[in-house]
PDB file of C-alpha atoms in Angstrom:
ATOM      1  CA  MET A   1      -2.541   3.286   0.574  1.00 54.00           C
ATOM      2  CA  GLU A   2      -4.365   5.457  -1.880  1.00 57.00           C
ATOM      3  CA  LYS A   3      -6.663   8.210  -0.678  1.00 58.00           C
ATOM      4  CA  GLY A   4      -9.647   6.429  -2.219  1.00 61.00           C
ATOM      5  CA  SER A   5      -9.112   3.195  -0.311  1.00 73.00           C
ATOM      6  CA  ARG A   6     -11.366   4.165   2.576  1.00 78.00           C
ATOM      7  CA  PRO A   7     -14.707   4.414   0.667  1.00 81.00           C
ATOM      8  CA  ALA A   8     -14.089   1.124  -1.161  1.00 83.00           C
ATOM      9  CA  PHE A   9     -13.009  -0.584   2.060  1.00 82.00           C
ATOM     10  CA  ARG A  10     -16.130   0.698   3.862  1.00 80.00           C
ATOM     11  CA  ALA A  11     -18.297  -0.692   1.069  1.00 83.00           C
ATOM     12  CA  ALA A  12     -16.570  -4.062   1.450  1.00 83.00           C
ATOM     13  CA  LEU A  13     -16.997  -3.934   5.240  1.00 78.00           C
ATOM     14  CA  SER A  14     -20.695  -3.244   4.878  1.00 79.00           C
ATOM     15  CA  LEU A  15     -21.211  -5.967   2.281  1.00 81.00           C
ATOM     16  CA  CYS A  16     -19.141  -8.613   4.054  1.00 79.00           C
ATOM     17  CA  GLY A  17     -20.411  -7.704   7.509  1.00 73.00           C
ATOM     18  CA  HIS A  18     -23.919  -8.734   6.491  1.00 75.00           C
ATOM     19  CA  TYR A  19     -22.712 -12.142   5.335  1.00 79.00           C
ATOM     20  CA  HIS A  20     -20.062 -12.778   8.020  1.00 77.00           C
ATOM     21  CA  ALA A  21     -17.517 -13.088   5.221  1.00 84.00           C
ATOM     22  CA  GLN A  22     -13.759 -12.608   5.134  1.00 87.00           C
ATOM     23  CA  ILE A  23     -12.189  -9.471   3.669  1.00 87.00           C
ATOM     24  CA  THR A  24      -8.749  -9.468   2.110  1.00 89.00           C
ATOM     25  CA  TYR A  25      -7.301  -6.021   1.571  1.00 87.00           C
ATOM     26  CA  LEU A  26      -4.891  -6.145  -1.348  1.00 89.00           C
ATOM     27  CA  HIS A  27      -2.196  -3.549  -1.890  1.00 87.00           C
ATOM     28  CA  VAL A  28      -0.279  -3.803  -5.155  1.00 88.00           C
ATOM     29  CA  LEU A  29       3.184  -2.380  -5.686  1.00 84.00           C
ATOM     30  CA  GLU A  30       3.481  -1.613  -9.385  1.00 81.00           C
ATOM     31  CA  ASN A  31       6.687  -3.032 -10.807  1.00 70.00           C
ATOM     32  CA  GLU A  32       7.010  -0.912 -13.929  1.00 61.00           C
ATOM     33  CA  HIS A  33      10.664  -0.483 -12.946  1.00 58.00           C
ATOM     34  CA  GLN A  34      11.317  -3.997 -14.268  1.00 58.00           C
ATOM     35  CA  ASP A  35      10.978  -2.605 -17.791  1.00 57.00           C
ATOM     36  CA  ASN A  36      13.347   0.279 -17.020  1.00 60.00           C
ATOM     37  CA  MET A  37      16.612  -0.736 -18.671  1.00 60.00           C
ATOM     38  CA  ALA A  38      18.697   1.918 -16.862  1.00 64.00           C
ATOM     39  CA  LEU A  39      17.478   0.683 -13.472  1.00 64.00           C
ATOM     40  CA  GLN A  40      18.022  -2.944 -14.426  1.00 64.00           C
ATOM     41  CA  SER A  41      21.579  -2.089 -15.475  1.00 71.00           C
ATOM     42  CA  LEU A  42      22.190  -0.330 -12.152  1.00 68.00           C
ATOM     43  CA  LEU A  43      20.834  -3.315 -10.200  1.00 66.00           C
ATOM     44  CA  LYS A  44      23.527  -5.518 -11.780  1.00 72.00           C
ATOM     45  CA  GLU A  45      26.210  -3.574  -9.899  1.00 72.00           C
ATOM     46  CA  GLU A  46      27.607  -5.268  -6.811  1.00 71.00           C
ATOM     47  CA  GLY A  47      25.424  -4.807  -3.757  1.00 74.00           C
ATOM     48  CA  MET A  48      22.697  -2.865  -5.551  1.00 73.00           C
ATOM     49  CA  ARG A  49      20.306  -5.807  -5.994  1.00 74.00           C
ATOM     50  CA  GLU A  50      20.576  -6.672  -2.272  1.00 78.00           C
ATOM     51  CA  MET A  51      19.978  -3.040  -1.292  1.00 78.00           C
ATOM     52  CA  TYR A  52      16.949  -2.926  -3.598  1.00 76.00           C
ATOM     53  CA  GLU A  53      15.528  -6.181  -2.188  1.00 78.00           C
ATOM     54  CA  ASN A  54      16.058  -4.967   1.391  1.00 81.00           C
ATOM     55  CA  SER A  55      14.247  -1.723   0.611  1.00 81.00           C
ATOM     56  CA  LEU A  56      11.272  -3.731  -0.702  1.00 80.00           C
ATOM     57  CA  VAL A  57      11.179  -5.796   2.502  1.00 84.00           C
ATOM     58  CA  ASP A  58      11.244  -2.581   4.545  1.00 85.00           C
ATOM     59  CA  LEU A  59       8.545  -0.986   2.386  1.00 85.00           C
ATOM     60  CA  LYS A  60       6.279  -4.027   2.745  1.00 84.00           C
ATOM     61  CA  ALA A  61       6.721  -4.015   6.544  1.00 87.00           C
ATOM     62  CA  LYS A  62       5.768  -0.327   6.694  1.00 88.00           C
ATOM     63  CA  LEU A  63       2.766  -0.933   4.453  1.00 85.00           C
ATOM     64  CA  GLU A  64       1.619  -3.834   6.661  1.00 85.00           C
ATOM     65  CA  ALA A  65       1.788  -1.547   9.715  1.00 87.00           C
ATOM     66  CA  ARG A  66      -0.229   1.174   7.936  1.00 84.00           C
ATOM     67  CA  ILE A  67      -2.795  -1.346   6.722  1.00 81.00           C
ATOM     68  CA  ASP A  68      -3.123  -2.841  10.216  1.00 82.00           C
ATOM     69  CA  LYS A  69      -3.722   0.633  11.688  1.00 82.00           C
ATOM     70  CA  PHE A  70      -6.228   1.365   8.910  1.00 78.00           C
ATOM     71  CA  PHE A  71      -8.105  -1.885   9.685  1.00 76.00           C
ATOM     72  CA  LYS A  72      -8.317  -1.151  13.392  1.00 76.00           C
ATOM     73  CA  GLU A  73      -9.668   2.354  12.761  1.00 76.00           C
ATOM     74  CA  GLU A  74     -12.313   1.120  10.337  1.00 72.00           C
ATOM     75  CA  VAL A  75     -13.365  -2.152  11.972  1.00 71.00           C
ATOM     76  CA  LYS A  76     -13.956  -0.628  15.415  1.00 71.00           C
ATOM     77  CA  GLU A  77     -16.719   1.520  13.879  1.00 69.00           C
ATOM     78  CA  ILE A  78     -18.614  -1.500  12.520  1.00 67.00           C
ATOM     79  CA  ASP A  79     -20.246  -3.744  15.112  1.00 67.00           C
ATOM     80  CA  MET A  80     -21.047  -6.634  12.787  1.00 66.00           C
ATOM     81  CA  LEU A  81     -17.445  -7.371  11.817  1.00 71.00           C
ATOM     82  CA  LYS A  82     -14.559  -8.748  13.850  1.00 74.00           C
ATOM     83  CA  GLU A  83     -10.869  -8.004  13.287  1.00 74.00           C
ATOM     84  CA  GLU A  84     -10.255 -11.702  12.552  1.00 78.00           C
ATOM     85  CA  GLN A  85     -12.427 -11.401   9.442  1.00 80.00           C
ATOM     86  CA  VAL A  86     -10.005  -8.932   7.854  1.00 82.00           C
ATOM     87  CA  SER A  87      -6.584  -9.768   6.434  1.00 85.00           C
ATOM     88  CA  SER A  88      -4.169  -8.127   4.047  1.00 86.00           C
ATOM     89  CA  MET A  89      -1.964  -9.105   1.165  1.00 89.00           C
ATOM     90  CA  ILE A  90       0.795  -7.166  -0.591  1.00 88.00           C
ATOM     91  CA  ARG A  91       1.725  -8.095  -4.148  1.00 89.00           C
ATOM     92  CA  GLU A  92       3.994  -6.758  -6.847  1.00 85.00           C
ATOM     93  CA  GLY A  93       3.075  -6.508 -10.506  1.00 87.00           C
ATOM     94  CA  LYS A  94       0.606  -4.941 -12.861  1.00 89.00           C
ATOM     95  CA  THR A  95      -2.228  -3.810 -10.613  1.00 91.00           C
ATOM     96  CA  TRP A  96      -5.141  -5.270 -12.575  1.00 93.00           C
ATOM     97  CA  LYS A  97      -3.402  -8.630 -13.018  1.00 95.00           C
ATOM     98  CA  ALA A  98      -2.360  -8.834  -9.366  1.00 95.00           C
ATOM     99  CA  ILE A  99      -5.973  -8.183  -8.323  1.00 95.00           C
ATOM    100  CA  VAL A 100      -7.375 -10.860 -10.641  1.00 97.00           C
ATOM    101  CA  ASP A 101      -4.674 -13.393  -9.650  1.00 97.00           C
ATOM    102  CA  ALA A 102      -5.102 -12.763  -5.916  1.00 96.00           C
ATOM    103  CA  ALA A 103      -8.897 -13.094  -6.197  1.00 96.00           C
ATOM    104  CA  ASP A 104      -8.442 -16.439  -7.953  1.00 97.00           C
ATOM    105  CA  GLU A 105      -5.863 -17.577  -5.398  1.00 96.00           C
ATOM    106  CA  ILE A 106      -8.112 -16.909  -2.396  1.00 95.00           C
ATOM    107  CA  ASP A 107     -11.278 -17.917  -4.269  1.00 95.00           C
ATOM    108  CA  ALA A 108     -12.906 -14.541  -3.607  1.00 94.00           C
ATOM    109  CA  ASP A 109     -16.671 -14.293  -3.959  1.00 92.00           C
ATOM    110  CA  VAL A 110     -16.487 -10.682  -5.114  1.00 93.00           C
ATOM    111  CA  ILE A 111     -13.860  -8.033  -5.847  1.00 94.00           C
ATOM    112  CA  VAL A 112     -14.605  -4.616  -4.341  1.00 91.00           C
ATOM    113  CA  MET A 113     -12.561  -1.722  -5.653  1.00 89.00           C
ATOM    114  CA  GLY A 114     -12.726   2.024  -5.986  1.00 84.00           C
ATOM    115  CA  THR A 115     -12.245   4.013  -9.151  1.00 81.00           C
ATOM    116  CA  ARG A 116     -11.715   7.681  -9.848  1.00 71.00           C
ATOM    117  CA  PRO A 117     -13.321   9.492 -12.734  1.00 66.00           C
ATOM    118  CA  HIS A 118     -11.015   9.683 -15.758  1.00 62.00           C
ATOM    119  CA  SER A 119     -11.149  12.096 -18.627  1.00 62.00           C
ATOM    120  CA  GLY A 120     -12.316  10.526 -21.876  1.00 61.00           C
ATOM    121  CA  ILE A 121      -8.893  10.805 -23.479  1.00 58.00           C
ATOM    122  CA  GLY A 122      -7.105   9.573 -20.330  1.00 53.00           C
ATOM    123  CA  HIS A 123      -9.323   6.508 -20.164  1.00 54.00           C
ATOM    124  CA  ALA A 124      -8.950   5.820 -23.885  1.00 52.00           C
ATOM    125  CA  LEU A 125      -5.158   6.067 -23.804  1.00 44.00           C
ATOM    126  CA  MET A 126      -4.360   3.984 -20.748  1.00 45.00           C
ATOM    127  CA  GLY A 127      -7.615   2.408 -19.617  1.00 54.00           C
ATOM    128  CA  SER A 128      -8.496   2.052 -15.989  1.00 84.00           C
ATOM    129  CA  THR A 129      -7.516  -0.673 -13.583  1.00 87.00           C
ATOM    130  CA  ALA A 130     -11.174  -1.283 -12.767  1.00 87.00           C
ATOM    131  CA  THR A 131     -12.023  -1.808 -16.438  1.00 89.00           C
ATOM    132  CA  LYS A 132      -9.170  -4.274 -16.897  1.00 92.00           C
ATOM    133  CA  VAL A 133     -10.201  -6.172 -13.753  1.00 94.00           C
ATOM    134  CA  MET A 134     -13.804  -6.403 -14.973  1.00 92.00           C
ATOM    135  CA  GLN A 135     -12.688  -7.600 -18.403  1.00 93.00           C
ATOM    136  CA  ASN A 136     -10.306 -10.260 -17.074  1.00 96.00           C
ATOM    137  CA  SER A 137     -11.938 -11.575 -13.914  1.00 96.00           C
ATOM    138  CA  LYS A 138     -14.285 -14.542 -13.707  1.00 95.00           C
ATOM    139  CA  ARG A 139     -15.662 -13.023 -10.490  1.00 95.00           C
ATOM    140  CA  PRO A 140     -18.198 -10.261  -9.924  1.00 94.00           C
ATOM    141  CA  VAL A 141     -16.631  -6.829  -9.427  1.00 92.00           C
ATOM    142  CA  LEU A 142     -18.251  -4.122  -7.292  1.00 89.00           C
ATOM    143  CA  ILE A 143     -16.970  -0.691  -8.319  1.00 87.00           C
ATOM    144  CA  VAL A 144     -17.185   2.091  -5.736  1.00 86.00           C
ATOM    145  CA  PRO A 145     -17.008   5.499  -7.424  1.00 82.00           C
ATOM    146  CA  LEU A 146     -14.597   7.827  -5.654  1.00 75.00           C
ATOM    147  CA  ASN A 147     -14.817  11.584  -5.647  1.00 69.00           C
ATOM    148  CA  LYS A 148     -12.000  13.651  -7.171  1.00 56.00           C
TER     149      LYS A 148
END
């Protein structure tokens, strides 16, 4: 989980706690490696694809455990929210697209996400995930600014 997850998650807890809503914490594993031709060539070797897939299963299990611990730490501090109101989801893909698709899939009322400040040139060259989510989502997006 990224360092900035906590402030955005707390904002979601506060917002959803007032409305007795559900929170789905989404963690996206970027799959830029799919475009890496050298890696794709390596994965064609006998046994490599299975080893790769097993490592993803293991990684997802470890992430689920970390997310569960994170939930318990955060939820116990907020009286108006119960653990049952919080769930998690792990996806692979382009981060902005995975967020938009997951929000559509669960029919989210709002997307809450954090964003770090970017330099002007950095933002112009690659754009931010938050910007892409706002441009491509049919749902309202609450952006929580994160400190450097």
